[in-house]
Each structure stands twice: as structure tokens, then as C-alpha cells.
mmCIF file of N, CA and C in Angstrom:
data_model
loop_
_atom_site.group_PDB
_atom_site.id
_atom_site.type_symbol
_atom_site.label_atom_id
_atom_site.label_comp_id
_atom_site.label_asym_id
_atom_site.label_seq_id
_atom_site.Cartn_x
_atom_site.Cartn_y
_atom_site.Cartn_z
ATOM 1 N N MET A 1 1.121 -1.278 -0.068
ATOM 2 C CA MET A 1 -0.011 0.063 -0.212
ATOM 3 C C MET A 1 1.178 1.059 0.103
ATOM 4 N N PRO A 2 1.734 1.613 0.313
ATOM 5 C CA PRO A 2 2.815 2.043 0.558
ATOM 6 C C PRO A 2 3.118 2.834 -0.944
ATOM 7 N N VAL A 3 3.590 1.839 -1.429
ATOM 8 C CA VAL A 3 4.206 1.917 -2.668
ATOM 9 C C VAL A 3 3.378 2.014 -3.872
ATOM 10 N N LEU A 4 2.140 1.520 -3.525
ATOM 11 C CA LEU A 4 1.051 2.469 -4.300
ATOM 12 C C LEU A 4 1.211 3.959 -4.115
ATOM 13 N N LEU A 5 0.628 4.334 -2.837
ATOM 14 C CA LEU A 5 0.868 5.566 -2.692
ATOM 15 C C LEU A 5 1.515 6.449 -2.984
ATOM 16 N N LEU A 6 2.391 5.977 -3.115
ATOM 17 C CA LEU A 6 3.921 6.769 -3.771
ATOM 18 C C LEU A 6 3.710 7.101 -5.418
ATOM 19 N N LEU A 7 3.414 5.625 -5.599
ATOM 20 C CA LEU A 7 3.672 5.623 -7.221
ATOM 21 C C LEU A 7 2.381 6.328 -7.856
ATOM 22 N N VAL A 8 1.596 6.986 -7.313
ATOM 23 C CA VAL A 8 0.262 7.769 -6.700
ATOM 24 C C VAL A 8 0.048 9.450 -6.520
ATOM 25 N N GLY A 9 0.569 9.042 -5.688
ATOM 26 C CA GLY A 9 0.801 10.292 -5.116
ATOM 27 C C GLY A 9 1.758 11.245 -5.251
ATOM 28 N N LEU A 10 3.630 10.713 -5.618
ATOM 29 C CA LEU A 10 4.568 11.970 -5.797
ATOM 30 C C LEU A 10 3.708 12.409 -7.471
ATOM 31 N N PRO A 11 3.909 11.709 -8.494
ATOM 32 C CA PRO A 11 2.865 12.309 -9.627
ATOM 33 C C PRO A 11 2.759 13.551 -9.218
ATOM 34 N N LEU A 12 1.420 13.383 -8.432
ATOM 35 C CA LEU A 12 0.271 14.547 -8.239
ATOM 36 C C LEU A 12 0.763 15.267 -7.760
ATOM 37 N N LEU A 13 1.234 15.197 -6.918
ATOM 38 C CA LEU A 13 1.744 15.842 -5.758
ATOM 39 C C LEU A 13 2.711 17.094 -6.765
ATOM 40 N N GLU A 14 3.967 16.216 -7.272
ATOM 41 C CA GLU A 14 4.575 17.219 -8.198
ATOM 42 C C GLU A 14 3.711 17.841 -9.587
ATOM 43 N N LEU A 15 2.365 16.949 -10.260
ATOM 44 C CA LEU A 15 2.091 18.469 -11.087
ATOM 45 C C LEU A 15 1.214 18.961 -10.752
ATOM 46 N N TYR A 16 0.603 19.401 -9.158
ATOM 47 C CA TYR A 16 0.543 20.078 -8.117
ATOM 48 C C TYR A 16 1.505 21.465 -8.079
ATOM 49 N N VAL A 17 2.584 21.192 -7.764
ATOM 50 C CA VAL A 17 3.861 22.195 -7.493
ATOM 51 C C VAL A 17 4.365 23.088 -8.852
ATOM 52 N N LEU A 18 4.702 22.268 -10.323
ATOM 53 C CA LEU A 18 4.419 22.341 -11.645
ATOM 54 C C LEU A 18 3.430 23.395 -11.639
ATOM 55 N N ILE A 19 2.175 23.355 -11.274
ATOM 56 C CA ILE A 19 0.797 24.365 -11.926
ATOM 57 C C ILE A 19 1.354 25.227 -11.083
ATOM 58 N N ARG A 20 1.314 25.122 -9.490
ATOM 59 C CA ARG A 20 1.498 26.444 -8.787
ATOM 60 C C ARG A 20 2.551 27.334 -9.080
ATOM 61 N N VAL A 21 3.792 26.994 -9.634
ATOM 62 C CA VAL A 21 5.096 27.560 -9.935
ATOM 63 C C VAL A 21 4.491 28.038 -10.980
ATOM 64 N N GLY A 22 4.145 27.525 -12.426
ATOM 65 C CA GLY A 22 3.697 27.717 -13.132
ATOM 66 C C GLY A 22 2.967 28.892 -13.325
ATOM 67 N N SER A 23 1.684 28.935 -12.488
ATOM 68 C CA SER A 23 1.125 30.105 -12.403
ATOM 69 C C SER A 23 1.468 31.237 -11.755
ATOM 70 N N GLU A 24 2.823 31.021 -10.651
ATOM 71 C CA GLU A 24 3.545 32.342 -10.520
ATOM 72 C C GLU A 24 4.286 32.672 -11.593
ATOM 73 N N ILE A 25 5.384 31.919 -11.920
ATOM 74 C CA ILE A 25 5.941 32.784 -13.147
ATOM 75 C C ILE A 25 6.492 32.333 -14.519
ATOM 76 N N GLY A 26 4.954 32.064 -14.519
ATOM 77 C CA GLY A 26 4.561 31.231 -15.823
ATOM 78 C C GLY A 26 4.862 29.966 -16.376
ATOM 79 N N ALA A 27 4.335 29.990 -17.521
ATOM 80 C CA ALA A 27 4.751 28.226 -18.038
ATOM 81 C C ALA A 27 6.154 27.605 -18.799
ATOM 82 N N PHE A 28 6.254 29.313 -19.767
ATOM 83 C CA PHE A 28 7.695 29.127 -20.248
ATOM 84 C C PHE A 28 9.171 28.935 -19.467
ATOM 85 N N PRO A 29 9.231 29.659 -18.297
ATOM 86 C CA PRO A 29 10.454 29.925 -17.053
ATOM 87 C C PRO A 29 9.601 28.773 -16.576
ATOM 88 N N THR A 30 9.004 28.569 -16.431
ATOM 89 C CA THR A 30 8.658 26.767 -15.293
ATOM 90 C C THR A 30 9.200 26.082 -16.249
ATOM 91 N N ILE A 31 8.599 26.067 -16.970
ATOM 92 C CA ILE A 31 9.463 24.361 -18.137
ATOM 93 C C ILE A 31 10.936 24.916 -18.403
ATOM 94 N N ALA A 32 11.508 25.933 -18.832
ATOM 95 C CA ALA A 32 13.005 26.127 -18.602
ATOM 96 C C ALA A 32 13.620 26.365 -16.903
ATOM 97 N N LEU A 33 12.737 26.271 -16.667
ATOM 98 C CA LEU A 33 13.864 26.323 -15.361
ATOM 99 C C LEU A 33 13.884 24.223 -15.109
ATOM 100 N N SER A 34 12.352 23.451 -15.643
ATOM 101 C CA SER A 34 12.902 21.987 -14.892
ATOM 102 C C SER A 34 14.098 21.862 -16.200
ATOM 103 N N VAL A 35 13.991 22.177 -17.543
ATOM 104 C CA VAL A 35 14.697 21.586 -17.888
ATOM 105 C C VAL A 35 16.334 21.363 -17.964
ATOM 106 N N LEU A 36 16.518 23.213 -16.871
ATOM 107 C CA LEU A 36 18.004 23.558 -16.186
ATOM 108 C C LEU A 36 18.185 22.965 -15.397
ATOM 109 N N THR A 37 17.541 22.814 -14.672
ATOM 110 C CA THR A 37 17.780 21.638 -12.600
ATOM 111 C C THR A 37 18.249 20.066 -13.738
ATOM 112 N N ALA A 38 17.556 19.417 -14.924
ATOM 113 C CA ALA A 38 18.001 18.641 -15.097
ATOM 114 C C ALA A 38 19.566 18.177 -15.963
ATOM 115 N N VAL A 39 19.464 19.765 -16.649
ATOM 116 C CA VAL A 39 21.095 19.264 -17.298
ATOM 117 C C VAL A 39 22.347 19.991 -16.101
ATOM 118 N N ILE A 40 21.753 20.388 -15.263
ATOM 119 C CA ILE A 40 23.113 21.293 -14.106
ATOM 120 C C ILE A 40 22.838 19.552 -13.261
ATOM 121 N N GLY A 41 22.115 19.031 -13.105
ATOM 122 C CA GLY A 41 21.794 18.159 -12.195
ATOM 123 C C GLY A 41 22.806 16.779 -13.156
ATOM 124 N N THR A 42 22.361 16.821 -14.236
ATOM 125 C CA THR A 42 23.211 15.439 -14.879
ATOM 126 C C THR A 42 24.984 15.760 -15.034
ATOM 127 N N TRP A 43 25.095 17.236 -15.139
ATOM 128 C CA TRP A 43 26.679 17.429 -14.898
ATOM 129 C C TRP A 43 27.137 17.019 -13.762
ATOM 130 N N LEU A 44 26.521 17.510 -12.916
ATOM 131 C CA LEU A 44 26.981 17.151 -11.815
ATOM 132 C C LEU A 44 26.666 16.091 -11.199
ATOM 133 N N VAL A 45 25.305 14.729 -11.624
ATOM 134 C CA VAL A 45 26.304 13.534 -11.182
ATOM 135 C C VAL A 45 27.389 12.708 -12.012
ATOM 136 N N ARG A 46 27.229 13.340 -12.948
ATOM 137 C CA ARG A 46 28.361 12.971 -13.902
ATOM 138 C C ARG A 46 29.885 13.401 -13.306
ATOM 139 N N ARG A 47 29.653 14.093 -12.922
ATOM 140 C CA ARG A 47 31.080 14.618 -12.389
ATOM 141 C C ARG A 47 31.634 13.930 -11.396
ATOM 142 N N GLN A 48 30.827 13.959 -10.337
ATOM 143 C CA GLN A 48 30.676 13.190 -9.382
ATOM 144 C C GLN A 48 31.060 11.344 -9.411
ATOM 145 N N GLY A 49 30.016 11.574 -10.568
ATOM 146 C CA GLY A 49 30.291 9.550 -11.228
ATOM 147 C C GLY A 49 31.817 9.590 -11.359
ATOM 148 N N PHE A 50 32.094 10.373 -11.913
ATOM 149 C CA PHE A 50 33.897 10.362 -12.283
ATOM 150 C C PHE A 50 34.687 9.891 -11.072
ATOM 151 N N GLY A 51 33.968 10.408 -10.401
ATOM 152 C CA GLY A 51 35.140 10.982 -8.948
ATOM 153 C C GLY A 51 35.333 10.049 -8.708
ATOM 154 N N LEU A 52 34.057 9.100 -8.320
ATOM 155 C CA LEU A 52 33.627 7.853 -7.637
ATOM 156 C C LEU A 52 34.585 6.539 -8.246
ATOM 157 N N LEU A 53 34.142 6.463 -9.453
ATOM 158 C CA LEU A 53 35.041 5.657 -9.850
ATOM 159 C C LEU A 53 36.621 5.223 -10.088
ATOM 160 N N LEU A 54 37.402 6.651 -10.645
ATOM 161 C CA LEU A 54 38.601 6.867 -9.711
ATOM 162 C C LEU A 54 39.030 6.136 -8.002
ATOM 163 N N ARG A 55 37.941 6.609 -7.291
ATOM 164 C CA ARG A 55 38.319 5.904 -5.918
ATOM 165 C C ARG A 55 38.497 4.982 -5.845
ATOM 166 N N VAL A 56 36.683 4.028 -6.825
ATOM 167 C CA VAL A 56 36.735 2.502 -6.733
ATOM 168 C C VAL A 56 37.866 2.221 -7.352
ATOM 169 N N ARG A 57 37.900 2.451 -8.424
ATOM 170 C CA ARG A 57 39.578 1.780 -9.355
ATOM 171 C C ARG A 57 40.958 2.274 -8.214
ATOM 172 N N GLU A 58 41.105 3.101 -7.834
ATOM 173 C CA GLU A 58 42.521 3.334 -6.278
ATOM 174 C C GLU A 58 42.122 1.406 -5.546
ATOM 175 N N MET A 59 40.894 1.511 -5.384
ATOM 176 C CA MET A 59 40.892 0.919 -4.565
ATOM 177 C C MET A 59 40.931 -0.796 -4.065
ATOM 178 N N ALA A 60 40.068 -0.903 -5.871
ATOM 179 C CA ALA A 60 40.790 -2.103 -5.844
ATOM 180 C C ALA A 60 41.953 -2.289 -6.899
ATOM 181 N N ASP A 61 42.950 -1.058 -7.217
ATOM 182 C CA ASP A 61 44.187 -1.435 -7.704
ATOM 183 C C ASP A 61 45.491 -2.159 -6.317
ATOM 184 N N ARG A 62 44.379 -1.708 -5.224
ATOM 185 C CA ARG A 62 45.120 -1.856 -3.483
ATOM 186 C C ARG A 62 44.232 -3.061 -3.047
ATOM 187 N N GLY A 63 43.512 -3.362 -3.438
ATOM 188 C CA GLY A 63 43.296 -4.945 -3.127
ATOM 189 C C GLY A 63 41.967 -4.945 -2.301
ATOM 190 N N GLU A 64 41.733 -3.856 -1.785
ATOM 191 C CA GLU A 64 40.152 -3.662 -1.126
ATOM 192 C C GLU A 64 39.657 -3.699 -1.139
ATOM 193 N N ILE A 65 38.101 -3.703 -0.926
ATOM 194 C CA ILE A 65 36.764 -4.020 -1.409
ATOM 195 C C ILE A 65 36.228 -3.108 -1.470
ATOM 196 N N PRO A 66 35.769 -2.178 -2.637
ATOM 197 C CA PRO A 66 35.458 -0.942 -2.211
ATOM 198 C C PRO A 66 33.073 -0.985 -2.053
ATOM 199 N N ALA A 67 33.058 -1.993 -0.899
ATOM 200 C CA ALA A 67 31.665 -1.457 -0.949
ATOM 201 C C ALA A 67 30.773 -0.452 -0.371
ATOM 202 N N LEU A 68 31.252 0.148 0.054
ATOM 203 C CA LEU A 68 30.939 1.607 0.635
ATOM 204 C C LEU A 68 30.594 2.582 -0.881
ATOM 205 N N GLU A 69 31.458 2.387 -1.817
ATOM 206 C CA GLU A 69 31.745 3.394 -2.450
ATOM 207 C C GLU A 69 30.854 2.528 -3.565
ATOM 208 N N MET A 70 30.292 1.192 -3.899
ATOM 209 C CA MET A 70 29.118 0.611 -4.751
ATOM 210 C C MET A 70 27.732 1.860 -4.293
ATOM 211 N N LEU A 71 27.786 1.737 -2.704
ATOM 212 C CA LEU A 71 26.238 1.523 -2.395
ATOM 213 C C LEU A 71 26.417 3.611 -2.492
ATOM 214 N N ASP A 72 27.400 4.052 -2.158
ATOM 215 C CA ASP A 72 27.657 5.892 -2.494
ATOM 216 C C ASP A 72 27.013 6.139 -4.086
ATOM 217 N N GLY A 73 27.678 4.793 -5.076
ATOM 218 C CA GLY A 73 27.343 5.469 -6.426
ATOM 219 C C GLY A 73 25.611 4.888 -6.700
ATOM 220 N N ALA A 74 25.323 3.772 -6.011
ATOM 221 C CA ALA A 74 23.561 3.127 -6.368
ATOM 222 C C ALA A 74 23.214 4.374 -5.843
ATOM 223 N N LEU A 75 23.030 5.728 -4.774
ATOM 224 C CA LEU A 75 22.531 6.873 -4.342
ATOM 225 C C LEU A 75 23.144 7.935 -5.519
ATOM 226 N N LEU A 76 24.109 7.583 -6.453
ATOM 227 C CA LEU A 76 24.100 8.476 -6.870
ATOM 228 C C LEU A 76 23.399 7.745 -8.660
ATOM 229 N N ILE A 77 23.041 7.513 -8.923
ATOM 230 C CA ILE A 77 22.111 6.383 -9.713
ATOM 231 C C ILE A 77 20.680 7.203 -8.726
ATOM 232 N N VAL A 78 20.386 7.319 -8.033
ATOM 233 C CA VAL A 78 18.898 7.625 -7.636
ATOM 234 C C VAL A 78 18.909 8.951 -7.609
ATOM 235 N N ALA A 79 20.239 9.801 -7.920
ATOM 236 C CA ALA A 79 19.802 10.933 -7.195
ATOM 237 C C ALA A 79 19.615 11.815 -9.036
ATOM 238 N N GLY A 80 20.394 10.546 -9.942
ATOM 239 C CA GLY A 80 20.868 10.995 -11.690
ATOM 240 C C GLY A 80 19.585 10.805 -11.982
ATOM 241 N N LEU A 81 18.616 10.148 -11.629
ATOM 242 C CA LEU A 81 17.583 9.260 -11.669
ATOM 243 C C LEU A 81 15.820 10.375 -11.789
ATOM 244 N N PHE A 82 16.247 11.504 -10.465
ATOM 245 C CA PHE A 82 15.256 11.691 -9.834
ATOM 246 C C PHE A 82 15.492 13.370 -10.454
ATOM 247 N N LEU A 83 16.859 13.702 -10.596
ATOM 248 C CA LEU A 83 17.029 15.169 -11.616
ATOM 249 C C LEU A 83 16.502 14.716 -12.982
ATOM 250 N N LEU A 84 16.398 13.755 -13.151
ATOM 251 C CA LEU A 84 15.987 13.722 -14.800
ATOM 252 C C LEU A 84 14.625 13.365 -14.897
ATOM 253 N N LEU A 85 14.090 13.025 -13.604
ATOM 254 C CA LEU A 85 12.334 13.228 -13.595
ATOM 255 C C LEU A 85 11.974 14.599 -13.527
ATOM 256 N N PRO A 86 10.478 15.078 -14.485
ATOM 257 C CA PRO A 86 10.322 16.628 -14.481
ATOM 258 C C PRO A 86 9.793 16.868 -13.251
ATOM 259 N N GLY A 87 9.896 18.050 -12.520
ATOM 260 C CA GLY A 87 9.389 18.527 -11.010
ATOM 261 C C GLY A 87 10.190 18.705 -10.067
ATOM 262 N N PHE A 88 9.977 19.706 -9.585
ATOM 263 C CA PHE A 88 10.939 20.203 -8.726
ATOM 264 C C PHE A 88 10.669 19.271 -7.469
ATOM 265 N N MET A 89 10.100 18.293 -6.482
ATOM 266 C CA MET A 89 10.330 18.101 -5.477
ATOM 267 C C MET A 89 11.487 16.292 -6.217
ATOM 268 N N THR A 90 11.228 16.626 -6.538
ATOM 269 C CA THR A 90 12.463 15.160 -7.527
ATOM 270 C C THR A 90 13.707 15.357 -7.566
ATOM 271 N N ASP A 91 13.735 16.731 -8.554
ATOM 272 C CA ASP A 91 14.446 17.559 -8.299
ATOM 273 C C ASP A 91 15.512 18.092 -7.003
ATOM 274 N N ALA A 92 14.849 18.499 -6.405
ATOM 275 C CA ALA A 92 15.512 18.952 -4.603
ATOM 276 C C ALA A 92 16.160 17.611 -4.004
ATOM 277 N N ALA A 93 15.120 16.089 -4.442
ATOM 278 C CA ALA A 93 15.894 15.112 -3.539
ATOM 279 C C ALA A 93 16.875 14.776 -3.965
ATOM 280 N N GLY A 94 16.524 14.472 -5.632
ATOM 281 C CA GLY A 94 17.826 14.382 -6.366
ATOM 282 C C GLY A 94 19.392 15.614 -5.754
ATOM 283 N N PHE A 95 18.963 17.121 -5.497
ATOM 284 C CA PHE A 95 20.374 17.706 -5.876
ATOM 285 C C PHE A 95 20.893 17.257 -3.720
ATOM 286 N N LEU A 96 20.188 16.841 -3.776
ATOM 287 C CA LEU A 96 20.526 16.346 -1.869
ATOM 288 C C LEU A 96 21.130 15.679 -1.749
ATOM 289 N N LEU A 97 20.934 14.572 -2.908
ATOM 290 C CA LEU A 97 21.585 13.481 -2.968
ATOM 291 C C LEU A 97 23.226 13.553 -3.448
ATOM 292 N N LEU A 98 23.609 14.469 -4.223
ATOM 293 C CA LEU A 98 24.320 15.497 -4.566
ATOM 294 C C LEU A 98 24.644 15.925 -3.535
ATOM 295 N N VAL A 99 24.771 16.123 -2.081
ATOM 296 C CA VAL A 99 25.430 16.349 -1.273
ATOM 297 C C VAL A 99 26.074 14.758 -0.539
ATOM 298 N N PRO A 100 27.548 14.824 -0.637
ATOM 299 C CA PRO A 100 28.384 14.287 -0.295
ATOM 300 C C PRO A 100 28.438 13.832 1.008
ATOM 301 N N ALA A 101 28.302 14.793 1.787
ATOM 302 C CA ALA A 101 27.764 14.380 3.033
ATOM 303 C C ALA A 101 27.051 13.447 3.653
ATOM 304 N N LEU A 102 25.477 14.116 3.103
ATOM 305 C CA LEU A 102 24.439 13.302 2.854
ATOM 306 C C LEU A 102 24.679 11.588 2.466
ATOM 307 N N ARG A 103 24.969 11.184 1.263
ATOM 308 C CA ARG A 103 25.283 10.306 1.098
ATOM 309 C C ARG A 103 25.976 9.520 2.066
ATOM 310 N N LYS A 104 27.139 9.788 2.240
ATOM 311 C CA LYS A 104 27.749 9.059 3.540
ATOM 312 C C LYS A 104 26.942 8.787 4.760
ATOM 313 N N ARG A 105 26.649 9.921 5.524
ATOM 314 C CA ARG A 105 25.609 9.350 6.128
ATOM 315 C C ARG A 105 24.373 8.552 5.792
ATOM 316 N N LEU A 106 24.328 8.476 5.194
ATOM 317 C CA LEU A 106 22.901 7.272 4.596
ATOM 318 C C LEU A 106 23.690 5.822 4.419
ATOM 319 N N VAL A 107 24.717 5.444 3.065
ATOM 320 C CA VAL A 107 25.348 4.576 3.448
ATOM 321 C C VAL A 107 25.626 3.866 4.909
ATOM 322 N N GLY A 108 26.178 5.087 5.690
ATOM 323 C CA GLY A 108 26.672 4.643 6.879
ATOM 324 C C GLY A 108 25.062 4.008 8.326
ATOM 325 N N ARG A 109 23.977 4.260 7.763
ATOM 326 C CA ARG A 109 23.269 4.177 8.308
ATOM 327 C C ARG A 109 22.321 2.801 7.727
ATOM 328 N N ALA A 110 22.900 2.615 6.565
ATOM 329 C CA ALA A 110 22.480 1.687 5.701
ATOM 330 C C ALA A 110 22.728 0.058 5.997
ATOM 331 N N VAL A 111 24.509 0.691 6.399
ATOM 332 C CA VAL A 111 24.822 -0.800 6.886
ATOM 333 C C VAL A 111 25.134 -0.915 8.115
ATOM 334 N N HIS A 112 24.477 -0.097 8.858
ATOM 335 C CA HIS A 112 24.261 -0.219 10.002
ATOM 336 C C HIS A 112 23.007 -0.649 10.161
ATOM 337 N N VAL A 113 21.902 -0.551 9.506
ATOM 338 C CA VAL A 113 20.503 -1.239 9.597
ATOM 339 C C VAL A 113 20.612 -3.087 8.770
ATOM 340 N N ILE A 114 21.560 -2.688 8.338
ATOM 341 C CA ILE A 114 21.478 -4.220 7.449
ATOM 342 C C ILE A 114 22.551 -4.963 8.178
ATOM 343 N N PRO A 115 21.718 -6.332 8.511
ATOM 344 C CA PRO A 115 23.307 -6.887 9.639
ATOM 345 C C PRO A 115 24.035 -7.724 8.941
ATOM 346 N N ALA A 116 25.205 -7.684 9.581
ATOM 347 C CA ALA A 116 26.178 -8.405 9.154
ATOM 348 C C ALA A 116 26.118 -9.648 9.279
ATOM 349 N N ARG A 117 26.082 -11.020 8.378
ATOM 350 C CA ARG A 117 26.106 -12.449 9.313
ATOM 351 C C ARG A 117 27.385 -13.180 8.438
ATOM 352 N N PRO A 118 27.787 -13.653 9.422
ATOM 353 C CA PRO A 118 28.874 -14.967 8.759
ATOM 354 C C PRO A 118 28.845 -15.664 8.039
ATOM 355 N N HIS A 119 29.325 -16.721 7.510
ATOM 356 C CA HIS A 119 28.876 -17.663 6.787
ATOM 357 C C HIS A 119 28.495 -18.732 7.652
ATOM 358 N N GLY A 120 28.804 -18.902 8.194
ATOM 359 C CA GLY A 120 28.310 -19.918 9.056
ATOM 360 C C GLY A 120 27.065 -20.041 10.227
ATOM 361 N N SER A 121 26.883 -18.727 9.944
ATOM 362 C CA SER A 121 25.135 -18.457 11.168
ATOM 363 C C SER A 121 24.498 -19.232 10.287
ATOM 364 N N LEU A 122 24.185 -19.066 9.023
ATOM 365 C CA LEU A 122 22.729 -20.037 9.251
ATOM 366 C C LEU A 122 22.148 -21.335 9.635
ATOM 367 N N LYS A 123 23.594 -22.281 10.238
ATOM 368 C CA LYS A 123 23.650 -23.149 11.261
ATOM 369 C C LYS A 123 23.108 -23.309 12.811
ATOM 370 N N GLY A 124 23.802 -21.878 12.911
ATOM 371 C CA GLY A 124 23.644 -21.815 14.308
ATOM 372 C C GLY A 124 24.559 -21.076 14.937
ATOM 373 N N GLU A 125 25.714 -21.428 14.065
ATOM 374 C CA GLU A 125 26.951 -21.387 14.203
ATOM 375 C C GLU A 125 27.274 -19.666 14.976
ATOM 376 N N ASP A 126 27.891 -19.334 15.616
ATOM 377 C CA ASP A 126 28.613 -18.118 16.166
ATOM 378 C C ASP A 126 29.312 -16.774 15.384
ATOM 379 N N ARG A 127 30.555 -18.380 14.745
ATOM 380 C CA ARG A 127 31.419 -17.421 13.754
ATOM 381 C C ARG A 127 31.944 -17.921 12.512
ATOM 382 N N PRO A 128 32.786 -17.187 12.117
ATOM 383 C CA PRO A 128 32.460 -18.143 10.552
ATOM 384 C C PRO A 128 33.191 -19.447 9.754
ATOM 385 N N ARG A 129 32.445 -20.142 9.064
ATOM 386 C CA ARG A 129 33.765 -21.228 9.000
ATOM 387 C C ARG A 129 34.986 -21.147 8.188
ATOM 388 N N ILE A 130 36.016 -21.684 8.575
ATOM 389 C CA ILE A 130 36.881 -21.161 7.673
ATOM 390 C C ILE A 130 37.628 -22.866 7.018
ATOM 391 N N ILE A 131 38.271 -22.424 5.986
ATOM 392 C CA ILE A 131 38.575 -23.813 5.640
ATOM 393 C C ILE A 131 40.202 -23.569 5.625
ATOM 394 N N GLU A 132 41.103 -24.445 5.790
ATOM 395 C CA GLU A 132 42.634 -24.576 5.347
ATOM 396 C C GLU A 132 42.831 -24.693 4.818
ATOM 397 N N GLY A 133 43.987 -24.607 4.032
ATOM 398 C CA GLY A 133 44.918 -25.251 3.083
ATOM 399 C C GLY A 133 45.380 -24.481 2.409
ATOM 400 N N ASP A 134 46.064 -25.040 1.002
ATOM 401 C CA ASP A 134 47.732 -24.071 0.478
ATOM 402 C C ASP A 134 46.697 -24.397 -0.888
ATOM 403 N N TYR A 135 47.340 -23.031 -1.503
ATOM 404 C CA TYR A 135 47.225 -22.909 -2.674
ATOM 405 C C TYR A 135 48.509 -22.807 -4.222
ATOM 406 N N ARG A 136 48.465 -23.222 -4.875
ATOM 407 C CA ARG A 136 48.913 -22.882 -6.324
ATOM 408 C C ARG A 136 48.842 -21.796 -6.967
ATOM 409 N N ARG A 137 49.498 -20.824 -7.620
ATOM 410 C CA ARG A 137 48.661 -20.465 -9.109
ATOM 411 C C ARG A 137 49.543 -20.689 -10.072
ATOM 412 N N GLU A 138 48.681 -21.350 -11.330
ATOM 413 C CA GLU A 138 49.183 -21.577 -12.056
ATOM 414 C C GLU A 138 48.554 -21.033 -13.182
ATOM 415 N N ASP A 139 49.596 -20.200 -14.382
ATOM 416 C CA ASP A 139 49.323 -19.199 -14.951
ATOM 417 C C ASP A 139 49.007 -19.632 -16.355
#
């Protein structure tokens, strides 16, 4: 039910805001402002995305797993989607998601909400299962 309310309510609310803004400043400036926010937002998402891609690549070169950066990238994708949708409320949400400190907080909150579970915990074990062995690399 909340998803249905979101899918129906958000576009209606966006339409209401667009009509109100259009009645205040006119139709052409409203359309121009909507297009301008999409262009600026796309440029900012692209710029931050390339920076994120460089950080992920550096981490991969060091042998680290860029898990938090991947979540940050997912939020950048959501920001880009919001900025491409017509409407001022989705644009505001998209621009908020472009703030790195806010994305960092959201990623941190998501990591704390999602419980980490070791591999063996499905069977009631409290510690991860470790298999010892030797390996040899053959090229």
C-alpha cells in the first residue's frame, strides 16, 4: 500500500507544484527551470560519478573491496534518476543526494541497519567457517 501511494501520490504532488509554480512565474519559465535543473543535475552526477569511479579503481588496485563506494554509486544513480524526472520535488531530492556528506550518512545508516551475518551463522554457528589449505597459482 505505501508503494502504491508513492507511485500515485508523488506524480500528483509534482503536478500540483508545477502548476502552482507555473501560475506564479509562467509556463515557459517553469519549463525552462525544469530543463535547467535536469541539465545541471546531469552534469553534477556525471562529475561526481567519475570521481567515484576513480576512487573505486584505486581501491581495487590496492586490493580493497569498494563496498561502501558501490552504495555511494547507487545513491548517485538514484540522484540522477530524480534529476531527470520532471518536477521540482524530485529535483530537490536529487540535489540533496548530490551532497557527499548526506550520501555518506545514508550509506552509514544503511550499513548499520543491514545486519552482517558470517557464513556459518545460518546453521546457528556464531563464528565464520574457515577452511584451511594451500594453493598454487598456475598461469
